[in-house]
Coordinates of C-alpha atoms in Angstrom, one line a residue:
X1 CA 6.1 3.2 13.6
X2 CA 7.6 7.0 13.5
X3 CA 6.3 6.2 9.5
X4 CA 2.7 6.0 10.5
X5 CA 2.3 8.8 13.1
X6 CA 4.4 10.9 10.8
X7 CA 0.9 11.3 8.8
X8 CA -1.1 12.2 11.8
X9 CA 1.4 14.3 13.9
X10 CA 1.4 16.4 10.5
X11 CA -2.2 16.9 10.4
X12 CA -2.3 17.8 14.5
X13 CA 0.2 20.4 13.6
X14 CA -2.1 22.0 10.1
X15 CA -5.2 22.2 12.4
X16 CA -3.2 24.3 15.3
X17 CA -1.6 26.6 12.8
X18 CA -5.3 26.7 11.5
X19 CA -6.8 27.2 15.1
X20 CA -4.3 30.1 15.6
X21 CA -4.8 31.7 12.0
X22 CA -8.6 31.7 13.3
X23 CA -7.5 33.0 16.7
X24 CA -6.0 36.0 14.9
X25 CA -8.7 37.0 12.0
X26 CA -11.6 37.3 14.7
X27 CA -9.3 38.7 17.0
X28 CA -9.6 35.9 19.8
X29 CA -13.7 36.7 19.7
X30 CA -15.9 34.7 22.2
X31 CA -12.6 33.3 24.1
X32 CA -11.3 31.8 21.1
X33 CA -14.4 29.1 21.2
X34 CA -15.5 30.4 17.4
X35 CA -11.9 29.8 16.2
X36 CA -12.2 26.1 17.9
X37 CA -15.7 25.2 16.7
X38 CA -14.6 26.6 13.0
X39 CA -11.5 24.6 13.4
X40 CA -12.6 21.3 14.4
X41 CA -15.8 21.6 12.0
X42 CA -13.4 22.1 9.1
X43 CA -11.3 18.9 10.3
X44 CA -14.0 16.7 10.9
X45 CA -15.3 17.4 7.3
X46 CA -11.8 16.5 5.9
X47 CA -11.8 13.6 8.0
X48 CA -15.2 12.3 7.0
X49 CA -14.3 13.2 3.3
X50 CA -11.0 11.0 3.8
X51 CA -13.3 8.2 5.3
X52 CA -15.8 7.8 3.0
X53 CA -14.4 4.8 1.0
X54 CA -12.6 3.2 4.0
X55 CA -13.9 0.0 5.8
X56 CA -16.5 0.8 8.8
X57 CA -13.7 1.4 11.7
X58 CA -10.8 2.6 9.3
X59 CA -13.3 5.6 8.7
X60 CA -12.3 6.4 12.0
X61 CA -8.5 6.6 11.7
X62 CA -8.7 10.1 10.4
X63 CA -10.5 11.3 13.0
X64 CA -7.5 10.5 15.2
X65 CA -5.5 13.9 14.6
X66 CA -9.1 15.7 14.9
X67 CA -9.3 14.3 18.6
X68 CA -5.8 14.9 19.2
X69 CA -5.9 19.0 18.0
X70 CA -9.2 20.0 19.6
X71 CA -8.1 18.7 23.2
X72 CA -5.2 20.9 22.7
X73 CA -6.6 23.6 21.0
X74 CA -9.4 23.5 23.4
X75 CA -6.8 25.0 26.1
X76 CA -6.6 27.9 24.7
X77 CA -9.8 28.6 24.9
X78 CA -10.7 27.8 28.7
X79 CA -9.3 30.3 31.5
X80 CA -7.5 29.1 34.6
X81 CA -7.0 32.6 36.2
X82 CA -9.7 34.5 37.6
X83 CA -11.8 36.6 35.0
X84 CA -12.9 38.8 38.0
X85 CA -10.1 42.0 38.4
X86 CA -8.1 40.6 41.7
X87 CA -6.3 43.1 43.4
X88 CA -3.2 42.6 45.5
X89 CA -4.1 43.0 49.1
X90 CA -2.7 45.9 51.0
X91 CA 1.2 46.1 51.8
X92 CA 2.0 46.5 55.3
X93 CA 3.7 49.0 55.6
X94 CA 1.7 51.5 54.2
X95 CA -2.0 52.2 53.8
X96 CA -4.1 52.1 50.4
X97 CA -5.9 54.9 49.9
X98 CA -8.7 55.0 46.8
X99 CA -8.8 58.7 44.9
X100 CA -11.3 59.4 42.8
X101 CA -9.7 61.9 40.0
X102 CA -11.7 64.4 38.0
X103 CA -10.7 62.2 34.5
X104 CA -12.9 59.4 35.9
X105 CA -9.9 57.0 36.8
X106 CA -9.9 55.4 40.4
X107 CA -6.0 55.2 41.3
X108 CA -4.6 53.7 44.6
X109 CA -2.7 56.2 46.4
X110 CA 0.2 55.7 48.6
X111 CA 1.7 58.6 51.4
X112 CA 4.9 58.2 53.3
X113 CA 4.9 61.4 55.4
X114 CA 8.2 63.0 56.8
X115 CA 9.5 60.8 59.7
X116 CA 10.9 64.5 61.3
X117 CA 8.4 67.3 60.6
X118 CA 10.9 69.6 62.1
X119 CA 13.0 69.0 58.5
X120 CA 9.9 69.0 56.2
X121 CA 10.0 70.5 52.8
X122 CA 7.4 72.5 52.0
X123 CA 6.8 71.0 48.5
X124 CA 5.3 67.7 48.8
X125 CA 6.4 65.1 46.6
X126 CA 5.3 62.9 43.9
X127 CA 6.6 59.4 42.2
X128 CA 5.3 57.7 39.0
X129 CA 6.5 54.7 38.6
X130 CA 7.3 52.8 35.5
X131 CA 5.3 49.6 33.3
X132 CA 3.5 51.8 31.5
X133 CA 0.3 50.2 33.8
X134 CA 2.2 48.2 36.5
X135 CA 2.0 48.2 40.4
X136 CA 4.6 50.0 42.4
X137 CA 7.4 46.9 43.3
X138 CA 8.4 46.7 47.3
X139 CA 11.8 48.2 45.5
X140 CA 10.2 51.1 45.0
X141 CA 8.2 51.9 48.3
X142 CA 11.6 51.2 50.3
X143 CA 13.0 54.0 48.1
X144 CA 10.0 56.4 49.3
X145 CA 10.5 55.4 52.4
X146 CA 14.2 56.8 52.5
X147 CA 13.0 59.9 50.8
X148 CA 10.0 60.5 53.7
X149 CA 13.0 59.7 56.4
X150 CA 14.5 62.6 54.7
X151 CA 12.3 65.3 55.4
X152 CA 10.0 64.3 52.0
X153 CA 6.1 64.3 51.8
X154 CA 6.2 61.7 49.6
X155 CA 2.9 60.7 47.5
X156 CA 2.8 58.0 44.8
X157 CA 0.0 56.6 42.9
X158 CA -0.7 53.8 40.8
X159 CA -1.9 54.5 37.4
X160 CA -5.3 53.5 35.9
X161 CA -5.2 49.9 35.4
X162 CA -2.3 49.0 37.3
X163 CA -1.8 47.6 41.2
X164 CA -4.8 48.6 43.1
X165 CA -6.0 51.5 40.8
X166 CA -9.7 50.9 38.9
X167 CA -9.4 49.3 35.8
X168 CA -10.5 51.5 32.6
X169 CA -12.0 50.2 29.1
X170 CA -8.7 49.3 27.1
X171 CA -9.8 52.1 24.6
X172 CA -9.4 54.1 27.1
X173 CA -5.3 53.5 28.1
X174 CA -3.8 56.3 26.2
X175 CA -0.8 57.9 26.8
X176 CA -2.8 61.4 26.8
X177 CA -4.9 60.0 29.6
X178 CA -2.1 59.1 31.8
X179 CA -1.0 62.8 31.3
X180 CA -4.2 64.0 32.6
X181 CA -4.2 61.9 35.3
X182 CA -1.3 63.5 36.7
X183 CA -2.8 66.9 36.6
X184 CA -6.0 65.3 38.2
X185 CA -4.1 63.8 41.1
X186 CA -2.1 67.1 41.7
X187 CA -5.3 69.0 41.8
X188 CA -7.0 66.5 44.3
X189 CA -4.0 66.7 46.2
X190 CA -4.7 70.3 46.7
X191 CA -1.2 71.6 48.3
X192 CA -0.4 73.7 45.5
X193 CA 2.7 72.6 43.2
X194 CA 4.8 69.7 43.6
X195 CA 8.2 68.2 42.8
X196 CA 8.0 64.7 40.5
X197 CA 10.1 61.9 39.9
X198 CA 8.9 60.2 37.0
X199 CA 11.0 56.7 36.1
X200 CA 11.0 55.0 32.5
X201 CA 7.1 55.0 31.6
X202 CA 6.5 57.1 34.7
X203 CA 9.4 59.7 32.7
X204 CA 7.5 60.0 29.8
X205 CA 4.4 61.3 30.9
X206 CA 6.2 63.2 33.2
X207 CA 8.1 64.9 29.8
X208 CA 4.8 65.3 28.3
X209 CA 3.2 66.6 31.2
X210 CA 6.0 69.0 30.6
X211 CA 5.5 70.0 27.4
X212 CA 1.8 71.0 28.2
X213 CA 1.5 74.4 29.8
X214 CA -1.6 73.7 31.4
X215 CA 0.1 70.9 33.5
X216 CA 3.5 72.0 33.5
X217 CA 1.9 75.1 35.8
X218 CA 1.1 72.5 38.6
X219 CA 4.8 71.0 38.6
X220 CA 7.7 72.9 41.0
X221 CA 10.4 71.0 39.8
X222 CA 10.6 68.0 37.6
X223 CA 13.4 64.5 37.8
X224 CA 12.8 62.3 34.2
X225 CA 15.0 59.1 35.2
X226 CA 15.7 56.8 32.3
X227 CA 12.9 57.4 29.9
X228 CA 11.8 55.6 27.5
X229 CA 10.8 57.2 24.1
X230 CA 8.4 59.9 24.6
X231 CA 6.9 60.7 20.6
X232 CA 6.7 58.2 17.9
X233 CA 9.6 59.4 15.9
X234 CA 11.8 58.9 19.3
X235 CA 10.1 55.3 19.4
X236 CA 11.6 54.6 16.3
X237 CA 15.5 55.2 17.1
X238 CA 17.4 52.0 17.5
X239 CA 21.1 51.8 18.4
X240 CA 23.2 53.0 21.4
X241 CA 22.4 52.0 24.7
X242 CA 24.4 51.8 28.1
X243 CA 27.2 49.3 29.2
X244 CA 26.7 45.3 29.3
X245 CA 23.3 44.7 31.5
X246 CA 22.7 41.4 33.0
X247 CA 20.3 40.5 30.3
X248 CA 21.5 37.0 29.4
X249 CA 24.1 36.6 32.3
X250 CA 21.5 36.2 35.3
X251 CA 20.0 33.1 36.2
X252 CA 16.3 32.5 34.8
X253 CA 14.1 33.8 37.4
X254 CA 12.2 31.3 39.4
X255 CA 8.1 31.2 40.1
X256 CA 5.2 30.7 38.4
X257 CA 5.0 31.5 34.4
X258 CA 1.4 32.3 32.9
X259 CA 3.3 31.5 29.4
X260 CA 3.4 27.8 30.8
X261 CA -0.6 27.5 30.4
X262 CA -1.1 27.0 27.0
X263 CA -4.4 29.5 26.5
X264 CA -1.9 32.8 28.3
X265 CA 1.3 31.5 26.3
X266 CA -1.3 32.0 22.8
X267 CA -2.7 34.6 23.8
X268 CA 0.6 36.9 25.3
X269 CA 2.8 35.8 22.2
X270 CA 0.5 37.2 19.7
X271 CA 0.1 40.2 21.7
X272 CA 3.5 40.8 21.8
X273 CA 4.0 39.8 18.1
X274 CA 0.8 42.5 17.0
X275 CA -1.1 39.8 15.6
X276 CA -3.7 40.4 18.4
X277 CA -5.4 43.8 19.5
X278 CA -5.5 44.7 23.8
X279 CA -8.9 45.1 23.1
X280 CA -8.5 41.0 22.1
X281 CA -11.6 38.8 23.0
X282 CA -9.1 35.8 23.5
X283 CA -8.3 37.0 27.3
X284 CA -10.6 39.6 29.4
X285 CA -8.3 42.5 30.7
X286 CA -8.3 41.6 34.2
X287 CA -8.2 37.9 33.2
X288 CA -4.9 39.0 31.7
X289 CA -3.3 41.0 34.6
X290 CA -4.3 38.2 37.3
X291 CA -2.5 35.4 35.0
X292 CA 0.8 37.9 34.1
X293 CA 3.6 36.8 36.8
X294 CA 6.8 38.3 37.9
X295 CA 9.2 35.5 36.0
X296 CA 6.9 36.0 32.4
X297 CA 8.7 39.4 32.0
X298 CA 12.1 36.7 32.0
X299 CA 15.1 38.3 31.2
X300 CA 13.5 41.8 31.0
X301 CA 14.2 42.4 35.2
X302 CA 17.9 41.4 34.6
X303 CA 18.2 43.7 31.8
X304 CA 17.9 46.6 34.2
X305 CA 21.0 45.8 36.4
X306 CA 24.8 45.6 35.3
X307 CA 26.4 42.7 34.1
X308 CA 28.2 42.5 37.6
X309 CA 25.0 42.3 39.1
X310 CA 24.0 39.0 37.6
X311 CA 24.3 36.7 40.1
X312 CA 23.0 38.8 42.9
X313 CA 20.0 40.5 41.6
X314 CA 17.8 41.5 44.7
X315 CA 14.1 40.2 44.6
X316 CA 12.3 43.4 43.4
X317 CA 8.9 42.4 44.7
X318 CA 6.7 40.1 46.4
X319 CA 4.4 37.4 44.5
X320 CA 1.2 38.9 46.0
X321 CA 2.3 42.3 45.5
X322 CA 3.3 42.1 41.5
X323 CA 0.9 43.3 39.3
X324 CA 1.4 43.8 35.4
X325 CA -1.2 44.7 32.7
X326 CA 0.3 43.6 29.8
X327 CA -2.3 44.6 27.2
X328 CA -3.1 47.9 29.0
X329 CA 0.8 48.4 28.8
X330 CA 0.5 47.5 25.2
X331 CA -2.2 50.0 24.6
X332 CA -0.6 52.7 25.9
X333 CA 2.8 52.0 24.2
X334 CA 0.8 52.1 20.9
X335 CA -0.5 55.7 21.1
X336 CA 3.3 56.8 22.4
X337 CA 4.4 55.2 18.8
X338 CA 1.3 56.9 17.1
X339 CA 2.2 60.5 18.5
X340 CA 3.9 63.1 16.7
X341 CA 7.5 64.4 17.5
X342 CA 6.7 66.1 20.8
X343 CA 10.1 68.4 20.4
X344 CA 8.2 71.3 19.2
X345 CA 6.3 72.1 22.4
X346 CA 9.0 70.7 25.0
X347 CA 11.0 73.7 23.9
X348 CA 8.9 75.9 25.5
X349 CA 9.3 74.1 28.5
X350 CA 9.9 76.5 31.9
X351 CA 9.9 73.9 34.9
X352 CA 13.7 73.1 36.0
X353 CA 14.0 70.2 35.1
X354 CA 17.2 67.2 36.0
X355 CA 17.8 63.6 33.9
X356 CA 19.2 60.9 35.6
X357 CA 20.8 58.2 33.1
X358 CA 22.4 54.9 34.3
X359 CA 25.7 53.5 33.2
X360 CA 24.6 49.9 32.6
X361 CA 20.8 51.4 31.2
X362 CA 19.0 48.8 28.4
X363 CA 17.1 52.0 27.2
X364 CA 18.2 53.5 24.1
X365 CA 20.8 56.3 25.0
X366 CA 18.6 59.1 22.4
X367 CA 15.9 58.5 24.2
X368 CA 17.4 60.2 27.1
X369 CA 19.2 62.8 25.0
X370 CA 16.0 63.9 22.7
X371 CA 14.9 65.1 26.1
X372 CA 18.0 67.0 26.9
X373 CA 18.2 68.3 23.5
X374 CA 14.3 69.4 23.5
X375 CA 13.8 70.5 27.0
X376 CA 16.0 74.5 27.7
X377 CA 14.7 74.0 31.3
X378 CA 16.9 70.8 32.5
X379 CA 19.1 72.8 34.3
X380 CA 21.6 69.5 34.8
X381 CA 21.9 65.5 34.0
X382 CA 23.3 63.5 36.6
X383 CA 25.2 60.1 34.8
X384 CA 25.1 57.5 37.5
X385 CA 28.4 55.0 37.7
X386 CA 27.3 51.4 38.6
X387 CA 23.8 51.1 38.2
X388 CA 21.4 49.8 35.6
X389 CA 17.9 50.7 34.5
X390 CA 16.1 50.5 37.8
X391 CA 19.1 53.0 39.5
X392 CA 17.5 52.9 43.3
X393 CA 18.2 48.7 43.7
X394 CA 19.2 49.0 47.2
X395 CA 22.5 47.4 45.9
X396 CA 26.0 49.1 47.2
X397 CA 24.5 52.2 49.0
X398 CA 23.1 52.8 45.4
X399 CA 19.6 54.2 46.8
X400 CA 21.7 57.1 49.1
X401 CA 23.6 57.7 46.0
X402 CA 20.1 58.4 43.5
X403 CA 18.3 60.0 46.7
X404 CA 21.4 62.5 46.8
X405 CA 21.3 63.3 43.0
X406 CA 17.2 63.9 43.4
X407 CA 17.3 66.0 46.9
X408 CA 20.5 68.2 46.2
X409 CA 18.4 69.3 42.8
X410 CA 15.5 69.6 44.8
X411 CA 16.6 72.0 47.0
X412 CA 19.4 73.7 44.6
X413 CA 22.5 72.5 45.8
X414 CA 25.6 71.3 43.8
X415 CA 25.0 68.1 42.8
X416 CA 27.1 64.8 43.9
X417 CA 28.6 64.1 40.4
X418 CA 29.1 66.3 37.3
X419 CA 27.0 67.5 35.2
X420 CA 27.0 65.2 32.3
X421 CA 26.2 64.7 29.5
X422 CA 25.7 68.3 28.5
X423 CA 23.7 69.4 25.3
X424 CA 26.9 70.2 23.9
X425 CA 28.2 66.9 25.0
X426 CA 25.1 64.7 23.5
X427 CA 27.4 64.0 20.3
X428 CA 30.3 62.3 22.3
X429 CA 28.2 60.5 24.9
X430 CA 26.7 58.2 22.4
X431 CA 29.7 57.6 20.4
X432 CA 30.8 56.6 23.2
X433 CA 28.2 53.8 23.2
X434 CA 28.3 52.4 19.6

């Protein structure tokens, strides 16, 4: 028996890697339906040219594997998400307010005011948060909410594309735009300059926001925690990174997985392998971001906590909350890796400026220190013990111990830990992490 179907199962297999092929020369056009109908046209001309000197129903028996591939290659081509954009309703706890910026993006835009006004700041405060386009996790907003309790004015937005921000044509998702964005939003904020806390994606615009004079003018003071690479030549370093994470150790994460549907598992993994653009016509953009789901990013969530961490990593947000552009993301990514070495400019830099780096961080360790070593104006670097990528985790008292790091430096007081790594220490802080 396993003899006979040997044949066919062999021929169900050539017409999928053919259907796929297809998918990626037209780029996914029309859904993927072109790639089907050229696929199953090409099969059943095979199968009819096997046929033709077979006995009336044995012309039928290669047909079999025809049937077979275009019901599952069919499933690529039919969406089970929405194809409408489907926001995440409104947390709770906070109000969504819609600004219009002068760029032409629509952002959703968050404000935790000081719970005293008798200890307000005067500079009000700003957070961009990480993906490069990705909502703002619960995590996150019960950090704000300790900085408001504070004394902090606290604002945060979510960037084009991602949360409850407007959408923008995927041409549009450049890492330039998101720079301007930020000067938009201050503007509309109209209070004059602010403080910033920009966090892995949300730190690199924040360090090219600071290597542009025109922008930097709007910024008080500036907190880059755990960048990723902020140039194209930085995007290329490989090698060091931070003690063990939990990547690997922690359980799989639990929920629905878009990559179970066949037609979002195609259509992600060739996005992730470049074989399809984020402009693809396979998936719609906000077809895309409604079928992305907290457990697709897998291990990726683990990898931003410490080893020791593993078995108690806290839920970092809500189902209906989660939101995730993955080609947008993409899209942006791509014109970071396409930019040229953004050291030049970042020297002239003025803003004071702090880096917070975790011990257990997956990010590559020089992409932290090409920012120390570019920017004169970080006045210190603040190495936090115990923590992984996402350092505010509400683990261990570990959100009072970031939230003292960012409000000594705000208001120029001696920081809770030393000063470390140095520029003149850069050298021995990543040997120290071959």
């Amino acid at each position: 028996m396993a003899a006979r179907l040997a044949p066919a199962l062999t021929s169900v297999a050539g017409l999928v890697v053919l259907f796929l092929a297809l998918i990626v020369l037209t780029d996914g056009a029309g859904s993927g339906l072109p790639a089907w109908s050229a696929t199953v046209g090409i099969a059943a001309a095979a199968a009819l040219w096997r046929g033709r000197r077979r006995t009336r129903w044995a012309r039928l028996v290669p047909f079999l594997p025809v049937v077979v591939a275009a019901a599952l290659t069919a499933s690529v081509c039919i969406p089970t998400a929405p194809t409408a954009r489907r926001s995440p309703p409104d947390l709770p706890f906070v109000a969504t307010q819609h600004w219009a910026l002068a760029t032409g993006s629509r952002v959703a835009v968050y404000h935790y005011p000081p719970a005293r006004p008798a200890t307000r700041h005067p500079v009000p405060f700003v957070y961009l948060n990480g993906g490069p386009v990705r909502g703002i996790s619960v995590l996150d907003h019960r950090f704000l909410r300790l900085l408001a309790r504070q004394g902090y004015d606290v604002y945060a937005y979510e960037q084009a594309g991602g949360g409850r921000s407007d959408l923008l044509p995927m041409g549009q998702y450049t890492i330039s735009r998101s720079v301007r964005d930020l000067a938009a939003f201050v503007d509309r904020l109209g209070k004059g300059r602010v403080d910033i806390l920009g966090f892995s994606s949300g730190g690199i615009v924040l360090t090219r926001a600071l290597a542009d004079p025109r922008v930097a003018a709007r910024l008080h003071r500036a907190i880059i925690a755990e960048p990723g690479p902020m140039d194209g030549p930085t995007a290329r370093i490989t090698g060091h990174k931070g003690r063990e994470s939990a990547r690997d150790l922690a359980p799989a994460m639990t929920g629905p997985r878009s990559t179970r549907v066949p037609r979002y598992a195609v259509a992600f993994g060739l996005l992730r392998l470049g074989l399809l653009s984020p402009d693809t016509g396979l998936i719609g953009q906000a077809e895309g971001d409604n079928a992305f789901a907290a457990a697709d990013l897998g291990s990726d969530t683990a990898s931003a906590y410490c080893a020791r961490d593993a078995h108690r990593i806290p839920v970092e947000d809500t189902e209906r909350n989660f939101s995730f552009s993955p080609a947008a993301s993409l899209r942006v990514q791509r014109t970071i890796e396409a930019s040229p070495s953004l050291a030049p400019r970042l020297r002239h830099s003025r803003t004071p400026a702090m880096l917070m780096i975790a011990e257990c961080s997956s990010q590559v360790r020089q992409w932290a220190t090409a920012v120390l070593a570019a920017d004169p104006a970080i006045q210190r670097t603040q190495y936090l013990p115990g923590v992984g990528h996402h350092m505010w985790n509400g683990l261990d008292g570990n959100n009072d111990r970031a939230a003292a790091a960012i409000t000594t430096f705000l208001q120029d007081k001696a920081a809770p830990l030393p000063n470390h790594p140095t520029r003149a220490e850069i050298p021995a802080f990543l040997r120290d992490h071959e």
